[in-house]
PDB file of N, CA and C in Angstrom:
ATOM      1  N   UNK Z  19     -43.333-270.334 -97.592  1.00 62.00           N
ATOM      2  CA  UNK Z  19     -43.609-269.116 -96.885  1.00 62.00           C
ATOM      3  C   UNK Z  19     -42.298-268.378 -96.631  1.00 62.00           C
ATOM      4  N   UNK Z  20     -42.352-267.069 -96.771  1.00 70.00           N
ATOM      5  CA  UNK Z  20     -41.125-266.288 -96.586  1.00 70.00           C
ATOM      6  C   UNK Z  20     -41.098-265.654 -95.208  1.00 70.00           C
ATOM      7  N   UNK Z  21     -39.899-265.365 -94.744  1.00 65.00           N
ATOM      8  CA  UNK Z  21     -39.721-264.733 -93.440  1.00 65.00           C
ATOM      9  C   UNK Z  21     -39.948-263.228 -93.565  1.00 65.00           C
ATOM     10  N   UNK Z  22     -40.424-262.565 -92.526  1.00 65.00           N
ATOM     11  CA  UNK Z  22     -40.604-261.114 -92.584  1.00 65.00           C
ATOM     12  C   UNK Z  22     -39.256-260.412 -92.745  1.00 65.00           C
ATOM     13  N   UNK Z  23     -39.276-259.294 -93.455  1.00 71.00           N
ATOM     14  CA  UNK Z  23     -38.039-258.558 -93.705  1.00 71.00           C
ATOM     15  C   UNK Z  23     -37.518-257.878 -92.453  1.00 71.00           C
ATOM     16  N   UNK Z  24     -38.415-257.441 -91.618  1.00 67.00           N
ATOM     17  CA  UNK Z  24     -37.983-256.740 -90.412  1.00 67.00           C
ATOM     18  C   UNK Z  24     -38.649-257.378 -89.209  1.00 67.00           C
ATOM     19  N   UNK Z  25     -37.851-257.839 -88.295  1.00 62.00           N
ATOM     20  CA  UNK Z  25     -38.379-258.400 -87.068  1.00 62.00           C
ATOM     21  C   UNK Z  25     -38.107-257.411 -85.950  1.00 62.00           C
ATOM     22  N   UNK Z  26     -39.135-256.953 -85.239  1.00 60.00           N
ATOM     23  CA  UNK Z  26     -38.903-256.002 -84.156  1.00 60.00           C
ATOM     24  C   UNK Z  26     -38.077-256.633 -83.044  1.00 60.00           C
ATOM     25  N   UNK Z  27     -37.176-255.875 -82.557  1.00 60.00           N
ATOM     26  CA  UNK Z  27     -36.331-256.333 -81.462  1.00 60.00           C
ATOM     27  C   UNK Z  27     -36.605-255.470 -80.249  1.00 60.00           C
ATOM     28  N   UNK Z  28     -36.050-255.848 -79.124  1.00 54.00           N
ATOM     29  CA  UNK Z  28     -36.236-255.077 -77.895  1.00 54.00           C
ATOM     30  C   UNK Z  28     -35.597-253.691 -78.043  1.00 54.00           C
ATOM     31  N   UNK Z  29     -34.535-253.585 -78.824  1.00 59.00           N
ATOM     32  CA  UNK Z  29     -33.862-252.297 -79.007  1.00 59.00           C
ATOM     33  C   UNK Z  29     -34.690-251.372 -79.896  1.00 59.00           C
ATOM     34  N   UNK Z  30     -35.395-251.922 -80.872  1.00 59.00           N
ATOM     35  CA  UNK Z  30     -36.143-251.102 -81.817  1.00 59.00           C
ATOM     36  C   UNK Z  30     -37.486-250.658 -81.234  1.00 59.00           C
ATOM     37  N   UNK Z  31     -38.041-251.425 -80.325  1.00 61.00           N
ATOM     38  CA  UNK Z  31     -39.337-251.066 -79.751  1.00 61.00           C
ATOM     39  C   UNK Z  31     -39.173-249.902 -78.781  1.00 61.00           C
ATOM     40  N   UNK Z  32     -40.065-248.908 -78.856  1.00 61.00           N
ATOM     41  CA  UNK Z  32     -39.956-247.769 -77.935  1.00 61.00           C
ATOM     42  C   UNK Z  32     -40.300-248.192 -76.514  1.00 61.00           C
ATOM     43  N   UNK Z  33     -39.644-247.577 -75.574  1.00 67.00           N
ATOM     44  CA  UNK Z  33     -39.907-247.899 -74.181  1.00 67.00           C
ATOM     45  C   UNK Z  33     -41.214-247.246 -73.750  1.00 67.00           C
ATOM     46  N   UNK Z  34     -41.699-247.629 -72.593  1.00 71.00           N
ATOM     47  CA  UNK Z  34     -42.958-247.074 -72.085  1.00 71.00           C
ATOM     48  C   UNK Z  34     -42.807-245.577 -71.829  1.00 71.00           C
ATOM     49  N   UNK Z  35     -41.636-245.145 -71.372  1.00 67.00           N
ATOM     50  CA  UNK Z  35     -41.406-243.720 -71.116  1.00 67.00           C
ATOM     51  C   UNK Z  35     -41.441-242.921 -72.416  1.00 67.00           C
ATOM     52  N   UNK Z  36     -40.856-243.475 -73.484  1.00 69.00           N
ATOM     53  CA  UNK Z  36     -40.864-242.785 -74.775  1.00 69.00           C
ATOM     54  C   UNK Z  36     -42.291-242.687 -75.328  1.00 69.00           C
ATOM     55  N   UNK Z  37     -43.063-243.762 -75.188  1.00 69.00           N
ATOM     56  CA  UNK Z  37     -44.442-243.736 -75.661  1.00 69.00           C
ATOM     57  C   UNK Z  37     -45.266-242.725 -74.879  1.00 69.00           C
ATOM     58  N   UNK Z  38     -45.055-242.641 -73.575  1.00 65.00           N
ATOM     59  CA  UNK Z  38     -45.793-241.685 -72.748  1.00 65.00           C
ATOM     60  C   UNK Z  38     -45.440-240.255 -73.149  1.00 65.00           C
ATOM     61  N   UNK Z  39     -44.163-240.014 -73.461  1.00 63.00           N
ATOM     62  CA  UNK Z  39     -43.744-238.672 -73.870  1.00 63.00           C
ATOM     63  C   UNK Z  39     -44.367-238.296 -75.211  1.00 63.00           C
ATOM     64  N   UNK Z  40     -44.426-239.242 -76.124  1.00 62.00           N
ATOM     65  CA  UNK Z  40     -45.022-238.968 -77.433  1.00 62.00           C
ATOM     66  C   UNK Z  40     -46.517-238.722 -77.281  1.00 62.00           C
ATOM     67  N   UNK Z  41     -47.195-239.541 -76.483  1.00 64.00           N
ATOM     68  CA  UNK Z  41     -48.634-239.368 -76.275  1.00 64.00           C
ATOM     69  C   UNK Z  41     -48.947-238.067 -75.558  1.00 64.00           C
ATOM     70  N   UNK Z  42     -48.129-237.676 -74.587  1.00 61.00           N
ATOM     71  CA  UNK Z  42     -48.353-236.414 -73.881  1.00 61.00           C
ATOM     72  C   UNK Z  42     -48.170-235.245 -74.833  1.00 61.00           C
ATOM     73  N   UNK Z  43     -47.205-235.322 -75.717  1.00 57.00           N
ATOM     74  CA  UNK Z  43     -46.985-234.260 -76.691  1.00 57.00           C
ATOM     75  C   UNK Z  43     -48.123-234.155 -77.677  1.00 57.00           C
ATOM     76  N   UNK Z  44     -48.715-235.282 -78.031  1.00 56.00           N
ATOM     77  CA  UNK Z  44     -49.825-235.274 -78.982  1.00 56.00           C
ATOM     78  C   UNK Z  44     -51.066-234.650 -78.360  1.00 56.00           C
ATOM     79  N   UNK Z  45     -51.271-234.833 -77.074  1.00 65.00           N
ATOM     80  CA  UNK Z  45     -52.429-234.261 -76.408  1.00 65.00           C
ATOM     81  C   UNK Z  45     -52.269-232.760 -76.198  1.00 65.00           C
ATOM     82  N   UNK Z  46     -51.047-232.274 -76.115  1.00 67.00           N
ATOM     83  CA  UNK Z  46     -50.809-230.861 -75.855  1.00 67.00           C
ATOM     84  C   UNK Z  46     -51.090-230.006 -77.086  1.00 67.00           C
ATOM     85  N   UNK Z  47     -51.054-230.585 -78.272  1.00 69.00           N
ATOM     86  CA  UNK Z  47     -51.266-229.823 -79.500  1.00 69.00           C
ATOM     87  C   UNK Z  47     -52.754-229.733 -79.785  1.00 69.00           C
ATOM     88  N   UNK Z  48     -53.243-228.494 -79.960  1.00 81.00           N
ATOM     89  CA  UNK Z  48     -54.643-228.291 -80.281  1.00 81.00           C
ATOM     90  C   UNK Z  48     -54.732-227.387 -81.489  1.00 81.00           C
ATOM     91  N   UNK Z  49     -55.675-227.675 -82.356  1.00 89.00           N
ATOM     92  CA  UNK Z  49     -55.925-226.801 -83.479  1.00 89.00           C
ATOM     93  C   UNK Z  49     -56.771-225.615 -83.030  1.00 89.00           C
ATOM     94  N   UNK Z  50     -56.464-224.436 -83.550  1.00 89.00           N
ATOM     95  CA  UNK Z  50     -57.233-223.246 -83.194  1.00 89.00           C
ATOM     96  C   UNK Z  50     -57.716-222.576 -84.471  1.00 89.00           C
ATOM     97  N   UNK Z  51     -58.946-222.101 -84.432  1.00 94.00           N
ATOM     98  CA  UNK Z  51     -59.505-221.421 -85.593  1.00 94.00           C
ATOM     99  C   UNK Z  51     -58.939-220.008 -85.674  1.00 94.00           C
ATOM    100  N   UNK Z  52     -59.111-219.399 -86.842  1.00 94.00           N
ATOM    101  CA  UNK Z  52     -58.633-218.029 -87.017  1.00 94.00           C
ATOM    102  C   UNK Z  52     -59.360-217.066 -86.096  1.00 94.00           C
ATOM    103  N   UNK Z  53     -60.646-217.301 -85.876  1.00 94.00           N
ATOM    104  CA  UNK Z  53     -61.411-216.452 -84.976  1.00 94.00           C
ATOM    105  C   UNK Z  53     -60.893-216.524 -83.548  1.00 94.00           C
ATOM    106  N   UNK Z  54     -60.544-217.728 -83.116  1.00 94.00           N
ATOM    107  CA  UNK Z  54     -60.014-217.892 -81.755  1.00 94.00           C
ATOM    108  C   UNK Z  54     -58.660-217.222 -81.611  1.00 94.00           C
ATOM    109  N   UNK Z  55     -57.805-217.359 -82.611  1.00 93.00           N
ATOM    110  CA  UNK Z  55     -56.492-216.715 -82.573  1.00 93.00           C
ATOM    111  C   UNK Z  55     -56.661-215.204 -82.531  1.00 93.00           C
ATOM    112  N   UNK Z  56     -57.585-214.663 -83.353  1.00 92.00           N
ATOM    113  CA  UNK Z  56     -57.820-213.215 -83.382  1.00 92.00           C
ATOM    114  C   UNK Z  56     -58.343-212.726 -82.032  1.00 92.00           C
ATOM    115  N   UNK Z  57     -59.274-213.471 -81.416  1.00 92.00           N
ATOM    116  CA  UNK Z  57     -59.828-213.071 -80.126  1.00 92.00           C
ATOM    117  C   UNK Z  57     -58.748-213.069 -79.046  1.00 92.00           C
ATOM    118  N   UNK Z  58     -57.866-214.072 -79.041  1.00 93.00           N
ATOM    119  CA  UNK Z  58     -56.790-214.117 -78.049  1.00 93.00           C
ATOM    120  C   UNK Z  58     -55.834-212.944 -78.217  1.00 93.00           C
ATOM    121  N   UNK Z  59     -55.548-212.580 -79.458  1.00 93.00           N
ATOM    122  CA  UNK Z  59     -54.678-211.420 -79.704  1.00 93.00           C
ATOM    123  C   UNK Z  59     -55.360-210.133 -79.281  1.00 93.00           C
ATOM    124  N   UNK Z  60     -56.670-210.019 -79.527  1.00 92.00           N
ATOM    125  CA  UNK Z  60     -57.407-208.821 -79.149  1.00 92.00           C
ATOM    126  C   UNK Z  60     -57.458-208.671 -77.629  1.00 92.00           C
ATOM    127  N   UNK Z  61     -57.637-209.779 -76.910  1.00 92.00           N
ATOM    128  CA  UNK Z  61     -57.674-209.715 -75.449  1.00 92.00           C
ATOM    129  C   UNK Z  61     -56.352-209.228 -74.865  1.00 92.00           C
ATOM    130  N   UNK Z  62     -55.246-209.529 -75.528  1.00 95.00           N
ATOM    131  CA  UNK Z  62     -53.943-209.070 -75.042  1.00 95.00           C
ATOM    132  C   UNK Z  62     -53.721-207.588 -75.308  1.00 95.00           C
ATOM    133  N   UNK Z  63     -54.371-207.029 -76.338  1.00 96.00           N
ATOM    134  CA  UNK Z  63     -54.186-205.623 -76.708  1.00 96.00           C
ATOM    135  C   UNK Z  63     -55.254-204.798 -75.999  1.00 96.00           C
ATOM    136  N   UNK Z  64     -54.910-204.248 -74.841  1.00 94.00           N
ATOM    137  CA  UNK Z  64     -55.881-203.544 -74.009  1.00 94.00           C
ATOM    138  C   UNK Z  64     -56.390-202.269 -74.676  1.00 94.00           C
ATOM    139  N   UNK Z  65     -55.550-201.551 -75.409  1.00 96.00           N
ATOM    140  CA  UNK Z  65     -55.967-200.320 -76.064  1.00 96.00           C
ATOM    141  C   UNK Z  65     -57.010-200.605 -77.149  1.00 96.00           C
ATOM    142  N   UNK Z  66     -56.790-201.651 -77.935  1.00 95.00           N
ATOM    143  CA  UNK Z  66     -57.755-202.012 -78.971  1.00 95.00           C
ATOM    144  C   UNK Z  66     -59.071-202.472 -78.349  1.00 95.00           C
ATOM    145  N   UNK Z  67     -59.001-203.198 -77.247  1.00 94.00           N
ATOM    146  CA  UNK Z  67     -60.202-203.649 -76.560  1.00 94.00           C
ATOM    147  C   UNK Z  67     -60.995-202.461 -76.029  1.00 94.00           C
ATOM    148  N   UNK Z  68     -60.315-201.476 -75.448  1.00 95.00           N
ATOM    149  CA  UNK Z  68     -60.992-200.272 -74.950  1.00 95.00           C
ATOM    150  C   UNK Z  68     -61.615-199.497 -76.104  1.00 95.00           C
ATOM    151  N   UNK Z  69     -60.923-199.393 -77.219  1.00 96.00           N
ATOM    152  CA  UNK Z  69     -61.471-198.710 -78.383  1.00 96.00           C
ATOM    153  C   UNK Z  69     -62.709-199.400 -78.921  1.00 96.00           C
ATOM    154  N   UNK Z  70     -62.712-200.728 -78.930  1.00 94.00           N
ATOM    155  CA  UNK Z  70     -63.878-201.480 -79.377  1.00 94.00           C
ATOM    156  C   UNK Z  70     -65.077-201.255 -78.476  1.00 94.00           C
ATOM    157  N   UNK Z  71     -64.822-201.168 -77.174  1.00 96.00           N
ATOM    158  CA  UNK Z  71     -65.910-200.915 -76.230  1.00 96.00           C
ATOM    159  C   UNK Z  71     -66.482-199.517 -76.447  1.00 96.00           C
ATOM    160  N   UNK Z  72     -65.627-198.522 -76.678  1.00 97.00           N
ATOM    161  CA  UNK Z  72     -66.094-197.159 -76.947  1.00 97.00           C
ATOM    162  C   UNK Z  72     -66.938-197.128 -78.216  1.00 97.00           C
ATOM    163  N   UNK Z  73     -66.505-197.794 -79.262  1.00 97.00           N
ATOM    164  CA  UNK Z  73     -67.258-197.829 -80.516  1.00 97.00           C
ATOM    165  C   UNK Z  73     -68.615-198.492 -80.297  1.00 97.00           C
ATOM    166  N   UNK Z  74     -68.663-199.601 -79.576  1.00 96.00           N
ATOM    167  CA  UNK Z  74     -69.940-200.263 -79.289  1.00 96.00           C
ATOM    168  C   UNK Z  74     -70.858-199.369 -78.470  1.00 96.00           C
ATOM    169  N   UNK Z  75     -70.299-198.621 -77.531  1.00 97.00           N
ATOM    170  CA  UNK Z  75     -71.088-197.680 -76.734  1.00 97.00           C
ATOM    171  C   UNK Z  75     -71.681-196.588 -77.616  1.00 97.00           C
ATOM    172  N   UNK Z  76     -70.884-196.035 -78.514  1.00 96.00           N
ATOM    173  CA  UNK Z  76     -71.376-194.988 -79.413  1.00 96.00           C
ATOM    174  C   UNK Z  76     -72.473-195.515 -80.343  1.00 96.00           C
ATOM    175  N   UNK Z  77     -72.335-196.739 -80.810  1.00 96.00           N
ATOM    176  CA  UNK Z  77     -73.367-197.338 -81.650  1.00 96.00           C
ATOM    177  C   UNK Z  77     -74.659-197.518 -80.850  1.00 96.00           C
ATOM    178  N   UNK Z  78     -74.532-197.967 -79.597  1.00 95.00           N
ATOM    179  CA  UNK Z  78     -75.708-198.162 -78.757  1.00 95.00           C
ATOM    180  C   UNK Z  78     -76.412-196.833 -78.501  1.00 95.00           C
ATOM    181  N   UNK Z  79     -75.651-195.769 -78.256  1.00 95.00           N
ATOM    182  CA  UNK Z  79     -76.243-194.448 -78.024  1.00 95.00           C
ATOM    183  C   UNK Z  79     -76.929-193.957 -79.302  1.00 95.00           C
ATOM    184  N   UNK Z  80     -76.304-194.142 -80.445  1.00 94.00           N
ATOM    185  CA  UNK Z  80     -76.890-193.678 -81.704  1.00 94.00           C
ATOM    186  C   UNK Z  80     -78.173-194.450 -82.015  1.00 94.00           C
ATOM    187  N   UNK Z  81     -78.224-195.725 -81.697  1.00 95.00           N
ATOM    188  CA  UNK Z  81     -79.422-196.525 -81.975  1.00 95.00           C
ATOM    189  C   UNK Z  81     -80.557-196.207 -81.008  1.00 95.00           C
ATOM    190  N   UNK Z  82     -80.249-195.718 -79.828  1.00 92.00           N
ATOM    191  CA  UNK Z  82     -81.293-195.437 -78.835  1.00 92.00           C
ATOM    192  C   UNK Z  82     -81.952-194.083 -79.066  1.00 92.00           C
ATOM    193  N   UNK Z  83     -81.336-193.204 -79.854  1.00 79.00           N
ATOM    194  CA  UNK Z  83     -81.908-191.885 -80.127  1.00 79.00           C
ATOM    195  C   UNK Z  83     -82.965-192.008 -81.226  1.00 79.00           C
ATOM    196  N   UNK Z  84     -84.055-191.243 -81.111  1.00 73.00           N
ATOM    197  CA  UNK Z  84     -85.099-191.302 -82.150  1.00 73.00           C
ATOM    198  C   UNK Z  84     -84.716-190.627 -83.428  1.00 73.00           C
TER     199      UNK Z  84
END
């Protein structure tokens, strides 16, 4: 039987603080869809949001007329 090539030592093993930092960083990263990114950008642009509301209002008025 052969000996393992690498034996973990106390110096090579990450400390509990390092593991907690890595795990906390992994939880902070979230994937976002293109639709979600677009909606967040639209919410920040107040002029575009107001324009969209005006367009929706005009469509509603046009659809309500006979």
